[in-house]
Amino acid sequence: MGNLQQLIDDVHGELRERLGEGKIADYIPQLAKISPNKFGISLATTDGKIYNVGDSSETFSIQSISKLFTLTLALGKVGDGLWSRVGREPSGTRFNSIVQLEHEMGRPRNPFVNAGAIAVTDVILGEYQPKEAIAEIVRFVQYLANDSSIIIDKNVANSEIEHGDRNFALAHFMRSFGVIKHSVDEVLGVYFHQCALAMSCEQLAKSGLFLAASGKNPINGYNVVSSLRAKRINSLMLTSGHYNGSGDFAFRVGLPAKSGVGGGILAVVPKTASIAVFSPGLDNNGNSLIGTIALEIIAQRAGWSVFG
Ligand code: GLN
């Protein structure tokens, strides 16, 4: 596989002078405070090695990357029954768009736009109290990353609730169609907490490694999902993991990946590696600008792509 440490060191060094490009998420004060100069990369391989550079051990708000973990958890609970609640088509709209929901009877396009992720969280809530559902999500992510130190940033979660009007609108709208069964306050309480999980690139790369290894976590040997399910989750990341920037990301990087407005991206190189990048400056679609360029260069130089 060549010298992967050298590869990420080079990319980190080359892009450092461009930090500050893009716009930091400012819809809640907690995210707006982050320094634009943070930049980390972690690369975990299916043979159990991990390579890090820059701010790779610094935790940040994973935001929508959590949608990948809650999707995996919900599929484990209800299997393919999940698809009666949420679709599998790219949205071509912004992550928090409401416009399609009215045309499509409140059924969100996919599990990675906000509406879809809120519907998935409603499924996880099931018979639980919100606190229990939050605890289950945290435990699941700790299990995936093999790291019990992962926690939720309570300040971020509370701030999301205070500034969550758009998500409340999405949830109420879906509830009016029966797509959401619990109260909007309960579902969003859980959703905002999952978005506020604080993780480092290293923890993220480890937690996504099962998707590169046919569903089995090579670090601890746990079978997380079947290889068919891992493939399908990867397909959804490729088609919808970057909202209305998903086509451009597939064109430039050619790997399944999920982004978050905290500036993180978790990418999967099937049968080979998972890569987490963190750089808080965002492009117009709310995806990490330098993080995307870093992944583009890494994929090109390593010859990684799901398209051959
Ligand atoms: N917490 C954010 C929201 O719900 C997550 C969005 C994102 O990361 N794209 O608006």
mmCIF file with all atom_site columns, N, CA and C and ligand atoms in Angstrom, residues 27 62-65 67 95-96 112 114 160 167 191-192 195 243 258-262 286, ligand 1:
data_model
loop_
_atom_site.group_PDB
_atom_site.id
_atom_site.type_symbol
_atom_site.label_atom_id
_atom_site.label_alt_id
_atom_site.label_comp_id
_atom_site.label_asym_id
_atom_site.label_entity_id
_atom_site.label_seq_id
_atom_site.pdbx_PDB_ins_code
_atom_site.Cartn_x
_atom_site.Cartn_y
_atom_site.Cartn_z
_atom_site.occupancy
_atom_site.B_iso_or_equiv
_atom_site.pdbx_formal_charge
_atom_site.auth_seq_id
_atom_site.auth_comp_id
_atom_site.auth_asym_id
_atom_site.auth_atom_id
_atom_site.pdbx_PDB_model_num
ATOM   1  N N  . TYR A 1 27  ? -24.395 28.400 12.950 1.00 0.00 ? 27  TYR A N  1
ATOM   2  C CA . TYR A 1 27  ? -25.806 28.388 13.332 1.00 0.00 ? 27  TYR A CA 1
ATOM   3  C C  . TYR A 1 27  ? -25.976 28.183 14.832 1.00 0.00 ? 27  TYR A C  1
ATOM   4  N N  . ILE A 1 62  ? -19.234 15.869 15.778 1.00 0.00 ? 62  ILE A N  1
ATOM   5  C CA . ILE A 1 62  ? -19.316 15.054 14.538 1.00 0.00 ? 62  ILE A CA 1
ATOM   6  C C  . ILE A 1 62  ? -20.560 15.384 13.728 1.00 0.00 ? 62  ILE A C  1
ATOM   7  N N  . GLN A 1 63  ? -21.539 16.028 14.373 1.00 0.00 ? 63  GLN A N  1
ATOM   8  C CA . GLN A 1 63  ? -22.753 16.466 13.680 1.00 0.00 ? 63  GLN A CA 1
ATOM   9  C C  . GLN A 1 63  ? -23.349 15.369 12.789 1.00 0.00 ? 63  GLN A C  1
ATOM   10 N N  . SER A 1 64  ? -23.451 15.606 11.487 1.00 0.00 ? 64  SER A N  1
ATOM   11 C CA . SER A 1 64  ? -24.192 14.655 10.645 1.00 0.00 ? 64  SER A CA 1
ATOM   12 C C  . SER A 1 64  ? -23.461 13.341 10.377 1.00 0.00 ? 64  SER A C  1
ATOM   13 N N  . ILE A 1 65  ? -22.207 13.240 10.779 1.00 0.00 ? 65  ILE A N  1
ATOM   14 C CA . ILE A 1 65  ? -21.551 11.932 10.637 1.00 0.00 ? 65  ILE A CA 1
ATOM   15 C C  . ILE A 1 65  ? -22.275 10.923 11.539 1.00 0.00 ? 65  ILE A C  1
ATOM   16 N N  . LYS A 1 67  ? -25.252 10.424 11.644 1.00 0.00 ? 67  LYS A N  1
ATOM   17 C CA . LYS A 1 67  ? -26.361 9.804  10.894 1.00 0.00 ? 67  LYS A CA 1
ATOM   18 C C  . LYS A 1 67  ? -25.970 8.440  10.344 1.00 0.00 ? 67  LYS A C  1
ATOM   19 N N  . PHE A 1 95  ? -29.068 20.027 3.296  1.00 0.00 ? 95  PHE A N  1
ATOM   20 C CA . PHE A 1 95  ? -29.278 19.024 4.342  1.00 0.00 ? 95  PHE A CA 1
ATOM   21 C C  . PHE A 1 95  ? -30.530 19.261 5.174  1.00 0.00 ? 95  PHE A C  1
ATOM   22 N N  . ASN A 1 96  ? -30.937 20.539 5.295  1.00 0.00 ? 96  ASN A N  1
ATOM   23 C CA . ASN A 1 96  ? -32.079 20.815 6.170  1.00 0.00 ? 96  ASN A CA 1
ATOM   24 C C  . ASN A 1 96  ? -33.287 21.304 5.377  1.00 0.00 ? 96  ASN A C  1
ATOM   25 N N  . PHE A 1 112 ? -29.703 10.385 5.333  1.00 0.00 ? 112 PHE A N  1
ATOM   26 C CA . PHE A 1 112 ? -28.600 11.300 5.618  1.00 0.00 ? 112 PHE A CA 1
ATOM   27 C C  . PHE A 1 112 ? -28.980 12.776 5.554  1.00 0.00 ? 112 PHE A C  1
ATOM   28 N N  . ASN A 1 114 ? -31.350 15.804 7.047  1.00 0.00 ? 114 ASN A N  1
ATOM   29 C CA . ASN A 1 114 ? -31.853 15.941 8.416  1.00 0.00 ? 114 ASN A CA 1
ATOM   30 C C  . ASN A 1 114 ? -33.183 15.222 8.619  1.00 0.00 ? 114 ASN A C  1
ATOM   31 N N  . GLU A 1 160 ? -28.063 23.374 20.243 1.00 0.00 ? 160 GLU A N  1
ATOM   32 C CA . GLU A 1 160 ? -28.838 22.901 19.080 1.00 0.00 ? 160 GLU A CA 1
ATOM   33 C C  . GLU A 1 160 ? -30.338 22.990 19.363 1.00 0.00 ? 160 GLU A C  1
ATOM   34 N N  . ASN A 1 167 ? -35.176 22.274 12.348 1.00 0.00 ? 167 ASN A N  1
ATOM   35 C CA . ASN A 1 167 ? -35.364 20.842 12.598 1.00 0.00 ? 167 ASN A CA 1
ATOM   36 C C  . ASN A 1 167 ? -36.720 20.575 13.265 1.00 0.00 ? 167 ASN A C  1
ATOM   37 N N  . TYR A 1 191 ? -31.977 13.381 18.731 1.00 0.00 ? 191 TYR A N  1
ATOM   38 C CA . TYR A 1 191 ? -31.251 13.761 17.503 1.00 0.00 ? 191 TYR A CA 1
ATOM   39 C C  . TYR A 1 191 ? -30.167 14.812 17.799 1.00 0.00 ? 191 TYR A C  1
ATOM   40 N N  . PHE A 1 192 ? -30.495 15.823 18.595 1.00 0.00 ? 192 PHE A N  1
ATOM   41 C CA . PHE A 1 192 ? -29.509 16.867 18.874 1.00 0.00 ? 192 PHE A CA 1
ATOM   42 C C  . PHE A 1 192 ? -28.342 16.315 19.684 1.00 0.00 ? 192 PHE A C  1
ATOM   43 N N  . CYS A 1 195 ? -25.979 14.388 17.334 1.00 0.00 ? 195 CYS A N  1
ATOM   44 C CA . CYS A 1 195 ? -25.178 15.322 16.533 1.00 0.00 ? 195 CYS A CA 1
ATOM   45 C C  . CYS A 1 195 ? -24.037 15.912 17.369 1.00 0.00 ? 195 CYS A C  1
ATOM   46 N N  . TYR A 1 243 ? -25.146 15.377 0.867  1.00 0.00 ? 243 TYR A N  1
ATOM   47 C CA . TYR A 1 243 ? -26.321 16.186 0.494  1.00 0.00 ? 243 TYR A CA 1
ATOM   48 C C  . TYR A 1 243 ? -26.288 16.523 -0.987 1.00 0.00 ? 243 TYR A C  1
ATOM   49 N N  . LYS A 1 258 ? -19.281 10.264 4.594  1.00 0.00 ? 258 LYS A N  1
ATOM   50 C CA . LYS A 1 258 ? -20.323 11.054 5.263  1.00 0.00 ? 258 LYS A CA 1
ATOM   51 C C  . LYS A 1 258 ? -19.690 12.276 5.908  1.00 0.00 ? 258 LYS A C  1
ATOM   52 N N  . SER A 1 259 ? -20.306 13.423 5.670  1.00 0.00 ? 259 SER A N  1
ATOM   53 C CA . SER A 1 259 ? -19.764 14.675 6.199  1.00 0.00 ? 259 SER A CA 1
ATOM   54 C C  . SER A 1 259 ? -20.636 15.213 7.332  1.00 0.00 ? 259 SER A C  1
ATOM   55 N N  . GLY A 1 260 ? -20.108 16.174 8.063  1.00 0.00 ? 260 GLY A N  1
ATOM   56 C CA . GLY A 1 260 ? -20.887 16.880 9.083  1.00 0.00 ? 260 GLY A CA 1
ATOM   57 C C  . GLY A 1 260 ? -20.501 18.347 9.097  1.00 0.00 ? 260 GLY A C  1
ATOM   58 N N  . VAL A 1 261 ? -21.410 19.216 9.544  1.00 0.00 ? 261 VAL A N  1
ATOM   59 C CA . VAL A 1 261 ? -21.096 20.648 9.545  1.00 0.00 ? 261 VAL A CA 1
ATOM   60 C C  . VAL A 1 261 ? -20.043 21.043 10.579 1.00 0.00 ? 261 VAL A C  1
ATOM   61 N N  . GLY A 1 262 ? -19.659 20.102 11.434 1.00 0.00 ? 262 GLY A N  1
ATOM   62 C CA . GLY A 1 262 ? -18.543 20.369 12.343 1.00 0.00 ? 262 GLY A CA 1
ATOM   63 C C  . GLY A 1 262 ? -17.210 20.389 11.603 1.00 0.00 ? 262 GLY A C  1
ATOM   64 N N  . GLY A 1 286 ? -22.081 22.965 2.850  1.00 0.00 ? 286 GLY A N  1
ATOM   65 C CA . GLY A 1 286 ? -21.946 22.581 4.258  1.00 0.00 ? 286 GLY A CA 1
ATOM   66 C C  . GLY A 1 286 ? -21.008 21.407 4.472  1.00 0.00 ? 286 GLY A C  1
HETATM 67 N N1 . GLN B 2 .   ? -27.014 19.433 13.861 1.00 0.00 ? 1   GLN B N1 1
HETATM 68 C C1 . GLN B 2 .   ? -27.046 19.842 12.482 1.00 0.00 ? 1   GLN B C1 1
HETATM 69 C C2 . GLN B 2 .   ? -28.471 20.106 12.073 1.00 0.00 ? 1   GLN B C2 1
HETATM 70 O O1 . GLN B 2 .   ? -29.304 19.321 12.433 1.00 0.00 ? 1   GLN B O1 1
HETATM 71 C C3 . GLN B 2 .   ? -26.405 18.796 11.626 1.00 0.00 ? 1   GLN B C3 1
HETATM 72 C C4 . GLN B 2 .   ? -26.318 19.197 10.185 1.00 0.00 ? 1   GLN B C4 1
HETATM 73 C C5 . GLN B 2 .   ? -25.103 18.683 9.456  1.00 0.00 ? 1   GLN B C5 1
HETATM 74 O O2 . GLN B 2 .   ? -24.092 18.270 10.017 1.00 0.00 ? 1   GLN B O2 1
HETATM 75 N N2 . GLN B 2 .   ? -25.176 18.797 8.146  1.00 0.00 ? 1   GLN B N2 1
HETATM 76 O O3 . GLN B 2 .   ? -28.771 21.078 11.423 1.00 0.00 ? 1   GLN B O3 1
#
